[in-house]
Short mmCIF file of C-alpha atoms and ligand atoms in Angstrom, two decimals:
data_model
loop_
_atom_site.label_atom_id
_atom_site.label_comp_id
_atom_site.label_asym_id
_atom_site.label_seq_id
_atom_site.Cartn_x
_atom_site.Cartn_y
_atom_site.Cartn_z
CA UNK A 1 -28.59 -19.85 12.96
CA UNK A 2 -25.21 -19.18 14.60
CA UNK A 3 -25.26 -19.66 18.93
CA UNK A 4 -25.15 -16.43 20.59
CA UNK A 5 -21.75 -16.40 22.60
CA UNK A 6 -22.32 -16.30 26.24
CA UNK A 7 -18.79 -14.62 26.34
CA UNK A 8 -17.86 -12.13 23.59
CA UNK A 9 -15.57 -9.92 25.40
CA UNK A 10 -12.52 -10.66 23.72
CA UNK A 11 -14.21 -9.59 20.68
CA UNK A 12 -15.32 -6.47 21.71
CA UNK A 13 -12.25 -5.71 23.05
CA UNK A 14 -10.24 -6.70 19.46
CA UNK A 15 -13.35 -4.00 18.31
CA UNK A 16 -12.31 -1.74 20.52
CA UNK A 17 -15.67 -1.62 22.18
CA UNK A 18 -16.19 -1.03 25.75
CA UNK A 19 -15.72 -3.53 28.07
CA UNK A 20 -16.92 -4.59 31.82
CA UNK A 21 -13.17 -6.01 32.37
CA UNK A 22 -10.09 -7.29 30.16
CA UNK A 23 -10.65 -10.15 28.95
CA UNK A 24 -7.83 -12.85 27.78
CA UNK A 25 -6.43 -15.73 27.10
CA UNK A 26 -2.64 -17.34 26.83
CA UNK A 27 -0.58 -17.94 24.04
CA UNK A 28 -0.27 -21.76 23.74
CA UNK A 29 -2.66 -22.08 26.60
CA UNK A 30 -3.08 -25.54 25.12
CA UNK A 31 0.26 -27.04 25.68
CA UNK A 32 2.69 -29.36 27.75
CA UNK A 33 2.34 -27.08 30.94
CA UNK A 34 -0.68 -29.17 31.50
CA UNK A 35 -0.58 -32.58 32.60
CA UNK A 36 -4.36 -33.40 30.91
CA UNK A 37 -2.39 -32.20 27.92
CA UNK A 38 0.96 -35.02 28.08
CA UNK A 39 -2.19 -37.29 28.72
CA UNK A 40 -3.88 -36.87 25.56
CA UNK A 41 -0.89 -36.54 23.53
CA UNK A 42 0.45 -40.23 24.68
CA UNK A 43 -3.14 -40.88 23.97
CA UNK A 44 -2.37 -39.52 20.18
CA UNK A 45 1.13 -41.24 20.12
CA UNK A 46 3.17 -37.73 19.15
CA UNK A 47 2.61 -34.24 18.19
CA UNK A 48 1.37 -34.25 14.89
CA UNK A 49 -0.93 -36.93 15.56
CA UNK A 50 -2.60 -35.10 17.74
CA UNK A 51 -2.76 -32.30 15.36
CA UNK A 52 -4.34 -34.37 13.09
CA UNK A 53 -7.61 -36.44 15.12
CA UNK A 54 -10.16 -33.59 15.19
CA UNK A 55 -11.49 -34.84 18.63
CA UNK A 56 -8.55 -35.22 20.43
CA UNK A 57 -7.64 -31.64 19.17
CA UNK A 58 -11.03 -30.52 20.10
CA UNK A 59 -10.11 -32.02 23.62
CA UNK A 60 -6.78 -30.73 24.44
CA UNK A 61 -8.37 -26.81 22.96
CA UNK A 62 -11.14 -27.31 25.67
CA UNK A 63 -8.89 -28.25 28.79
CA UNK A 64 -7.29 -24.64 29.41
CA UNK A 65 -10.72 -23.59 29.54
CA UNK A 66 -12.02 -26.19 31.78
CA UNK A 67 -8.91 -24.80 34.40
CA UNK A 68 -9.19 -20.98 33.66
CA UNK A 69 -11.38 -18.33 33.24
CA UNK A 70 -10.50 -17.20 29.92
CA UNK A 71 -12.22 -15.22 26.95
CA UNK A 72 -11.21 -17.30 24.27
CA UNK A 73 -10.54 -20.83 22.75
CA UNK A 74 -7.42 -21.37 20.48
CA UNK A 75 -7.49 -23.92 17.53
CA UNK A 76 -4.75 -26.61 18.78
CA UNK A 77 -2.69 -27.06 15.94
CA UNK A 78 0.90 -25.74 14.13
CA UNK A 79 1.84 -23.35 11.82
CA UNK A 80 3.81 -25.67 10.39
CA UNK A 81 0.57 -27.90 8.85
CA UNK A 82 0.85 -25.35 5.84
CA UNK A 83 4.52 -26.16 4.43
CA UNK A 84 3.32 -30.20 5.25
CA UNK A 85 0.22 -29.57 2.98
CA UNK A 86 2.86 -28.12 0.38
CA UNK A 87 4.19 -31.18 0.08
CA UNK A 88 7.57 -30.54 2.60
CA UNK A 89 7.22 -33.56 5.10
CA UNK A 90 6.86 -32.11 8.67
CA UNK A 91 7.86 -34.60 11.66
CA UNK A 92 8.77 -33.68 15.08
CA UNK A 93 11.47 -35.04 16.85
CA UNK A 94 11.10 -35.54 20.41
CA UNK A 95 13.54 -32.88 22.21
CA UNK A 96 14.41 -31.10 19.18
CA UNK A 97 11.32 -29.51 17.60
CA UNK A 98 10.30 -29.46 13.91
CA UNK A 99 11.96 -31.03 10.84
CA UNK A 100 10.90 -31.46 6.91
CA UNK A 101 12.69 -33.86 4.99
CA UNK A 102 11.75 -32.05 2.15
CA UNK A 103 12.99 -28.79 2.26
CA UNK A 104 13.30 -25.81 -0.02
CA UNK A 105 16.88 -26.45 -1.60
CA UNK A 106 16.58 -24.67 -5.27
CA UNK A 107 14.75 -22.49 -7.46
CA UNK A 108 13.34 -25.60 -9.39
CA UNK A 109 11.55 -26.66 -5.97
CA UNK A 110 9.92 -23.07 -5.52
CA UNK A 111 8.99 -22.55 -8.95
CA UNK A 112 7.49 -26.17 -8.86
CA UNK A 113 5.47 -25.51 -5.29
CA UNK A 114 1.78 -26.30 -5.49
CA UNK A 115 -1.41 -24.92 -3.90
CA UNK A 116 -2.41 -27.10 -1.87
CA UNK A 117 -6.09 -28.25 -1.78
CA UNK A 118 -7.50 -26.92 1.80
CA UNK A 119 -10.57 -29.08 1.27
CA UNK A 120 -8.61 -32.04 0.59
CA UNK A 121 -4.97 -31.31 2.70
CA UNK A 122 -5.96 -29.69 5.25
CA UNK A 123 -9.42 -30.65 5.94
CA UNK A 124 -8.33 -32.53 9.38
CA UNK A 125 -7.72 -28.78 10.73
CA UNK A 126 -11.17 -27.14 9.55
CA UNK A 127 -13.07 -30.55 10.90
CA UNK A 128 -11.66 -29.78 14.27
CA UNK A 129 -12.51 -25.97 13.85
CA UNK A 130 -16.02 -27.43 13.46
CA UNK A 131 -16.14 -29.60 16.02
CA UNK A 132 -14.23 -27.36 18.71
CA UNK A 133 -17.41 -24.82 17.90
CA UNK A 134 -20.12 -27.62 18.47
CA UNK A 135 -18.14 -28.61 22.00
CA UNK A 136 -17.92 -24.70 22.76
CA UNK A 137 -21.80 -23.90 22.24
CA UNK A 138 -21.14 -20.17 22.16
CA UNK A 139 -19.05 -20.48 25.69
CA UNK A 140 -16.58 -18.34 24.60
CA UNK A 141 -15.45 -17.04 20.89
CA UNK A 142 -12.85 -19.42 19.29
CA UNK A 143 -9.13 -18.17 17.27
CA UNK A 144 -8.07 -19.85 13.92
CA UNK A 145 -4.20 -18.99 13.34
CA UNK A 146 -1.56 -19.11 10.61
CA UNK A 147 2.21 -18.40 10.70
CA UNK A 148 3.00 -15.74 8.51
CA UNK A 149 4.47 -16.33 5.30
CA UNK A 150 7.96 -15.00 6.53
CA UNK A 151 8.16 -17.11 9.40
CA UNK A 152 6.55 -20.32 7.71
CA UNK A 153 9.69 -19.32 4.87
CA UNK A 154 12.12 -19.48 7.39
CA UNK A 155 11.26 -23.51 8.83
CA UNK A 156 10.49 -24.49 4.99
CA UNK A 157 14.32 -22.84 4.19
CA UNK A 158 15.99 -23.62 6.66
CA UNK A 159 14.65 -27.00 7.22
CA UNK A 160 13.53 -26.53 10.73
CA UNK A 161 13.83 -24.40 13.65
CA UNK A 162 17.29 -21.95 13.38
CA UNK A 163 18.42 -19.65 15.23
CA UNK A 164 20.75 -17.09 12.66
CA UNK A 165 18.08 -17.79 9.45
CA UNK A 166 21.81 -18.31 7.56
CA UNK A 167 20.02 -19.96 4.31
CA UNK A 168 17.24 -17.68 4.14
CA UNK A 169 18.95 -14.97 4.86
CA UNK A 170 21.71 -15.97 2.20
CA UNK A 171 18.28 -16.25 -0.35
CA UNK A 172 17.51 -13.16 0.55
CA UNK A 173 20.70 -11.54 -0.14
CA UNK A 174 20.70 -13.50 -3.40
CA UNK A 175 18.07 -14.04 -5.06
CA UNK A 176 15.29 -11.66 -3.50
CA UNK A 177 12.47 -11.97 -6.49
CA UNK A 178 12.66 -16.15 -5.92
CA UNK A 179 12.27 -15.48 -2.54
CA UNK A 180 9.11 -13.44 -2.82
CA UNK A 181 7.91 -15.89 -4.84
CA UNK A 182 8.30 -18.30 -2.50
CA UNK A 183 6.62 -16.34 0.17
CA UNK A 184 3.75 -15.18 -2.24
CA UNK A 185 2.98 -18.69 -2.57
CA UNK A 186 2.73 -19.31 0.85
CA UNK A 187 0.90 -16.27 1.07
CA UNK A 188 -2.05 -17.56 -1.31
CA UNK A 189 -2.12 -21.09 0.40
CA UNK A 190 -2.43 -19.09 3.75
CA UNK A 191 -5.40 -16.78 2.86
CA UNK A 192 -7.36 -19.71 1.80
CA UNK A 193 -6.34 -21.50 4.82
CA UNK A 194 -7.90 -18.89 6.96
CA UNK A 195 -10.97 -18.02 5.06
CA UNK A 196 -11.31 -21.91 5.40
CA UNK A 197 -10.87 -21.85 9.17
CA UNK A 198 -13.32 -18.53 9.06
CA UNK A 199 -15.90 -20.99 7.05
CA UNK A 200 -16.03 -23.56 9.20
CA UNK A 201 -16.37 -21.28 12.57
CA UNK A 202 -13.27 -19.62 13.34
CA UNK A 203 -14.50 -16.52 14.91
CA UNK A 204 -11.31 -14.49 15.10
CA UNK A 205 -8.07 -14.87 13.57
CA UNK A 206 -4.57 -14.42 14.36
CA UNK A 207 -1.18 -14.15 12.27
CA UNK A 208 2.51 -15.52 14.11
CA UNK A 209 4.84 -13.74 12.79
CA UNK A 210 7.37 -15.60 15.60
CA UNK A 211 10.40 -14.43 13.49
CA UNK A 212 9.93 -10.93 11.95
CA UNK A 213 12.02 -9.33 14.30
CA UNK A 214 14.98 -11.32 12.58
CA UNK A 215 14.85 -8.74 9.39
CA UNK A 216 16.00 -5.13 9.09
CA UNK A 217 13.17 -2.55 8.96
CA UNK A 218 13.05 -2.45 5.41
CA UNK A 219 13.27 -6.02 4.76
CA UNK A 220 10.70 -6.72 7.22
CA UNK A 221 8.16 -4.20 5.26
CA UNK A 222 9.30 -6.21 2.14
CA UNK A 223 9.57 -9.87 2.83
CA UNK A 224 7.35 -10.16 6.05
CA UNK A 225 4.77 -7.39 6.76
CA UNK A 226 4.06 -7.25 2.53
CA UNK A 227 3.16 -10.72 3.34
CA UNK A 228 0.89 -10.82 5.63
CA UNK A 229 -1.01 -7.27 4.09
CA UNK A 230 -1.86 -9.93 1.04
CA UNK A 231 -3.56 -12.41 3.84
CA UNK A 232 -5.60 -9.43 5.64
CA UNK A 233 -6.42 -8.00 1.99
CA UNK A 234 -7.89 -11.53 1.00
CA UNK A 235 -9.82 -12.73 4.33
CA UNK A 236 -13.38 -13.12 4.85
CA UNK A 237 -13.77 -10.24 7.52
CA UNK A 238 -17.39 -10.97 7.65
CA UNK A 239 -19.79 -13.37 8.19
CA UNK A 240 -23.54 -13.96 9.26
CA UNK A 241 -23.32 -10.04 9.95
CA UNK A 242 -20.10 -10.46 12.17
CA UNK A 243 -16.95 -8.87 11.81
CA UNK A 244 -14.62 -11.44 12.11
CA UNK A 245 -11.06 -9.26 14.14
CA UNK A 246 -7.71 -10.48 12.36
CA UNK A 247 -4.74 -10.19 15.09
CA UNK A 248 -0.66 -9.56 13.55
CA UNK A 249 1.75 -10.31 16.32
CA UNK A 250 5.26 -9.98 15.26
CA UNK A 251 7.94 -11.13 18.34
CA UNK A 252 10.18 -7.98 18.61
CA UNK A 253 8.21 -5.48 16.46
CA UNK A 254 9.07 -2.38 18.46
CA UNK A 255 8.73 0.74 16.46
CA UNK A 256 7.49 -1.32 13.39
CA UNK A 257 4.29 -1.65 15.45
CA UNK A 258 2.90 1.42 13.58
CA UNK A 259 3.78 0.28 10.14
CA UNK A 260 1.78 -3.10 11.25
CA UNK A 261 -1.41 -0.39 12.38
CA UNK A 262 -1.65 0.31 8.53
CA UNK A 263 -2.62 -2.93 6.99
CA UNK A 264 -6.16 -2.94 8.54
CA UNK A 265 -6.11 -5.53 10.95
CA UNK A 266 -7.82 -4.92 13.97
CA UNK A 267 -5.48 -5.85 16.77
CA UNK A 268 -1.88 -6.07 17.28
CA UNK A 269 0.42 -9.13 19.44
CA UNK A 270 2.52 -7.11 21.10
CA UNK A 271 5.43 -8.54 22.95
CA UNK A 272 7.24 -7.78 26.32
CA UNK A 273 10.07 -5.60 24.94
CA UNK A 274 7.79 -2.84 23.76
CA UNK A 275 5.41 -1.10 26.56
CA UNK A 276 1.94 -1.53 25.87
CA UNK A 277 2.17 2.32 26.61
CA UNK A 278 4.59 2.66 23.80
CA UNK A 279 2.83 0.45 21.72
CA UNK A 280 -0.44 2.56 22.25
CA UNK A 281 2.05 5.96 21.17
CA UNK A 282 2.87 3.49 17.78
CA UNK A 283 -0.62 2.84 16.88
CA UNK A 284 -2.21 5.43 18.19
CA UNK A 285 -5.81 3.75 18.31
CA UNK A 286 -6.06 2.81 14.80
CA UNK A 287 -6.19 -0.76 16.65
CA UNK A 288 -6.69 -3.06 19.81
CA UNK A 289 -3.49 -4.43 21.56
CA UNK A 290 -2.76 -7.93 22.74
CA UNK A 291 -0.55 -8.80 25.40
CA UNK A 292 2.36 -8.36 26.97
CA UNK A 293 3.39 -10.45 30.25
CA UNK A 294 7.25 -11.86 30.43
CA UNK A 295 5.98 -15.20 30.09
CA UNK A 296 8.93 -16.24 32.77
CA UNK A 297 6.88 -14.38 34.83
CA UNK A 298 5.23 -16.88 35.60
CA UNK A 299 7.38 -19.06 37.65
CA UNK A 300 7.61 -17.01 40.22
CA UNK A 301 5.85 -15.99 43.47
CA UNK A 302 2.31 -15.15 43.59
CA UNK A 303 3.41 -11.16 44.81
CA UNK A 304 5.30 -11.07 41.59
CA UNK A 305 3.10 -12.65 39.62
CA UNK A 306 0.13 -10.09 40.41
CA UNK A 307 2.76 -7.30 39.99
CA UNK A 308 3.34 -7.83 37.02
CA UNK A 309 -0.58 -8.22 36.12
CA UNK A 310 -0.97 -4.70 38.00
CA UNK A 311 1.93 -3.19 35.51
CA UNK A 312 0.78 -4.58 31.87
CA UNK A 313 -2.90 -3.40 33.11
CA UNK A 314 -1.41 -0.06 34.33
CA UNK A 315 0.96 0.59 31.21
CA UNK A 316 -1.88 -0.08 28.79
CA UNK A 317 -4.20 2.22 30.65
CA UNK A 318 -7.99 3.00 31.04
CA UNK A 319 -10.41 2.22 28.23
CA UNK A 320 -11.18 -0.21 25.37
CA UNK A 321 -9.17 -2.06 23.44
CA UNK A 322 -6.75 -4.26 25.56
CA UNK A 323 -6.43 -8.23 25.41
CA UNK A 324 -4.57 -9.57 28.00
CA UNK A 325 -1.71 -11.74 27.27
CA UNK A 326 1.56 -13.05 27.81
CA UNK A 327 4.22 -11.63 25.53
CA UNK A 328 4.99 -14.50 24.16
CA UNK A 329 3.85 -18.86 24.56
CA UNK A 330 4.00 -19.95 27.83
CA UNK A 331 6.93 -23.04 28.06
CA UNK A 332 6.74 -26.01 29.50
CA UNK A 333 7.95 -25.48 32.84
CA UNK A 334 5.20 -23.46 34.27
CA UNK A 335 3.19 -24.86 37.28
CA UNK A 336 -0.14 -24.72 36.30
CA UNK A 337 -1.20 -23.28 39.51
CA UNK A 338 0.82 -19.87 38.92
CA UNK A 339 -1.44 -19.40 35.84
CA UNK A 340 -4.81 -19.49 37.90
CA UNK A 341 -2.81 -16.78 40.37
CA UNK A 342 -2.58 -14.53 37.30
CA UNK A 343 -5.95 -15.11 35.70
CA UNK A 344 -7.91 -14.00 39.54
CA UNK A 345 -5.65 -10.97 38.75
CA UNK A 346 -6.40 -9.94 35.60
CA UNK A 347 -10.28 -10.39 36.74
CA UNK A 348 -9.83 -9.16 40.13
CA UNK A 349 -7.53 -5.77 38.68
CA UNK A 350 -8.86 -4.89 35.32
CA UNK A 351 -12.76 -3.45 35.66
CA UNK A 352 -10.83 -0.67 37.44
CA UNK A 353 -9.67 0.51 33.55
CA UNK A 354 -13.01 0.01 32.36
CA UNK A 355 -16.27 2.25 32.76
CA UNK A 356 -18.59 0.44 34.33
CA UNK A 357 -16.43 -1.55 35.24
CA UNK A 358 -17.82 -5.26 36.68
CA UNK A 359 -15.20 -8.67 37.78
CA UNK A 360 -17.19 -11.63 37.12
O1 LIG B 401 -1.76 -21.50 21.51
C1 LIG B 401 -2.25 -22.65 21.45
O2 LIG B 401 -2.58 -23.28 22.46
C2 LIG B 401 -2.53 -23.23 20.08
C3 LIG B 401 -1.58 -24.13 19.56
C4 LIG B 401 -0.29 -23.70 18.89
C5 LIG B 401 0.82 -24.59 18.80
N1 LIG B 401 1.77 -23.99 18.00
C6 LIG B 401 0.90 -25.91 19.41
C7 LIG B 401 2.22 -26.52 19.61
C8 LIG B 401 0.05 -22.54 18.19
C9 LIG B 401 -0.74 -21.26 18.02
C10 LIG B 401 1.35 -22.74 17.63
C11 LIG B 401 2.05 -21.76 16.78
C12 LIG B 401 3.45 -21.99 16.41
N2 LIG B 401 4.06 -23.16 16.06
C13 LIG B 401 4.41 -20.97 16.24
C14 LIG B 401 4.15 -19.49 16.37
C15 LIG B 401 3.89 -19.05 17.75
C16 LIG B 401 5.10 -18.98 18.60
O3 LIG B 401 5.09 -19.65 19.64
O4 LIG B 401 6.02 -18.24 18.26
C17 LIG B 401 5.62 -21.56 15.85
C18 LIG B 401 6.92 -20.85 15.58
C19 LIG B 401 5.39 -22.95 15.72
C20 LIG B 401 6.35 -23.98 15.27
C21 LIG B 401 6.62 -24.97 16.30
N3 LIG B 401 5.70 -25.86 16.79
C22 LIG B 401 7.85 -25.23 16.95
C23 LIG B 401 9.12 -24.45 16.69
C24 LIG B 401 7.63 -26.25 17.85
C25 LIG B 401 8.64 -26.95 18.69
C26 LIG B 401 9.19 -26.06 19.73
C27 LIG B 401 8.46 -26.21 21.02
O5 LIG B 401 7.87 -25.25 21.51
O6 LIG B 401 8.55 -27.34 21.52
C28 LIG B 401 6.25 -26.61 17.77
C29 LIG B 401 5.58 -27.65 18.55
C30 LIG B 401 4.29 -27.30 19.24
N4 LIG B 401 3.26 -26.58 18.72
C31 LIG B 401 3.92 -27.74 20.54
C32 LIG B 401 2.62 -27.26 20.78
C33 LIG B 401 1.76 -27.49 22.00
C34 LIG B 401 4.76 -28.63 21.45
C35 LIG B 401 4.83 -30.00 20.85
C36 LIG B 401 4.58 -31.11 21.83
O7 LIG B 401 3.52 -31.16 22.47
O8 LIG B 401 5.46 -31.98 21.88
#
């Protein structure tokens, strides 16, 4: 039998179902902010390590949580373990983020590119999605993630982190069926990656799409949002009688937003350049909305700090259906203390929008 969650406000709010309060959670809450965090990755030796031991990735999920009252746990891993199961070669280098020394150089190498075996490949992320559960006992609902195929494309193209996409971009402009190809591929190893996140206890899942906002409207309905449509079309949305919410969160969406309500997801990243008033206009409550807070936000004062809580609260409005969120990860630099001053605010501000409303 599946443990009844103590905590299942975020997933009534992704359901749009009424809520005491908002709940959230933080966008790489789980990260080097955190000294327990630089701790347990020494532990691990680097990065991908750490990605890669179930229990000290069970660990480092659980220490936000042990700080902060938040609504939900986030896998600890990378988007970037899908292109490594492909066969790419991910490392990190310290200082200058991720690199494969295999990438995608010719049409040869895309019309070559396996599967991968989930069971097999990847099975290092679904034991820690099992084990994460077990440690969580129902505390609060846990998030399984992917990058979406577009932005997955763009590290496997470009070799690692860019900033102009020139060789993607150039791929595009090229040869656009290859590149579909390529991204359909990565589409089909990212559906099963989910549903295999989803089978061994991920209770919610969520879709980067960190560079979408990169494309032109009409290539982002093409290359990117087409995409990720195939990975909502082919998840398990159900299991043991629960719905299981899929988030999209494209950085810089804007007016695309409503093209992003069609694909019957349930919730929407949205991040700080759009309104979550706007955003509500966009969608127009054909789904929940995550977010927004400037992440740099948070290094300033506490009066600032609660401001800006007041104002994302404010601009989404009253009633169901809000997540609260930063706009985007929060970065290193963040004192950890300035993130407690916004969680009391979010609980201390938010039953006001809610019916019933209750701070606990
Ligand atoms: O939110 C969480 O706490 C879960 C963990 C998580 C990580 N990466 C851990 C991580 C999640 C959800 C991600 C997603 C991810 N990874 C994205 C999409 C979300 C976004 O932020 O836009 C992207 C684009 C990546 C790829 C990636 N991983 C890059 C470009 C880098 C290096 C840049 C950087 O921020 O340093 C990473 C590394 C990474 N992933 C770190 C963490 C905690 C830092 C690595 C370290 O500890 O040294």
């Amino acid at each position: 039998m599946p443990v009844a969650l103590k905590n299942d406000l975020f997933l009534r709010a992704l359901m749009r179902q009424p809520v005491p309060r908002t709940p959230m959670w933080i966008m790489r809450q789980a990260g080097r902010y955190l000294p327990e965090y630089r701790a347990t990755r020494a532990q691990a030796g680097d990065f991908m390590s750490l990605c890669g031991n179930p229990e000290l990735a069970c660990e480092v999920t659980m220490q936000p949580l042990r700080r902060y009252r938040l609504d939900a746990a986030i896998l600890f891993s990378d988007i970037l373990t899908v292109p490594d199961a492909m066969g790419l070669g991910l490392h990190f280098e310290t200082g200058e983020g991720p690199k494969f020394s295999k990438p995608i150089r010719t049409a040869a190498q895309i019309k070559q590119l396996a599967i991968p075996d989930i069971g097999t490949e990847l099975k290092y992320v679904t034991d820690a999605v099992s084990l994460i559960r077990r440690e969580l006992d129902g505390m609060v609902p846990l998030i399984g993630f992917a990058g979406s195929p577009w932005t997955v494309g763009t590290y496997m193209v470009e070799g690692g982190s860019s900033r102009e996409f020139p060789r993607i971009k150039g791929l595009m402009a090229e040869q656009p069926a290859l590149l579909e190809q390529l991204l359909d591929t990565v589409a089909v190893t990212t559906t099963n990656y989910l549903n295999a996140q989803i089978e061994a206890g991920a209770q919610a899942v969520m879709i980067f799409d960190t560079w979408g906002g990169a494309l032109e409207p009409d290539d982002y309905r093409r290359f990117s949002l087409a995409n990720m449509q195939k990975i909502v079309d082919g998840l398990d949305r159900e299991v043991d009688g629960q719905r299981i919410p899929v988030v999209l969160f494209t950085k810089g969406a804007g007016p695309l937003l409503a093209d992003m309500a069609e694909t019957g997801c349930d919730a929407l990243g949205v991040d700080w350049t759009t309104s979550l008033a706007q955003a509500r206009e966009f969608v127009q409550d054909r789904v929940a909305l995550q977010g927004n807070m400037m992440p740099s936000i948070l290094s300033e004062s506490a009066e600032v700090i609660e401001k800006s809580v007041a104002e994302v609260l404010a601009s989404y409005g009253r009633g169901p259906g809000h997540v609260f969120n930063l706009g985007h990860g929060i970065t290193p630099d963040i004192d950890p203390a300035n993130v407690e001053i916004m969680v009391d605010a979010v609980h201390r501000l938010s039953p006001a929008y809610h019916d019933q409303g209750t701070s606990d």
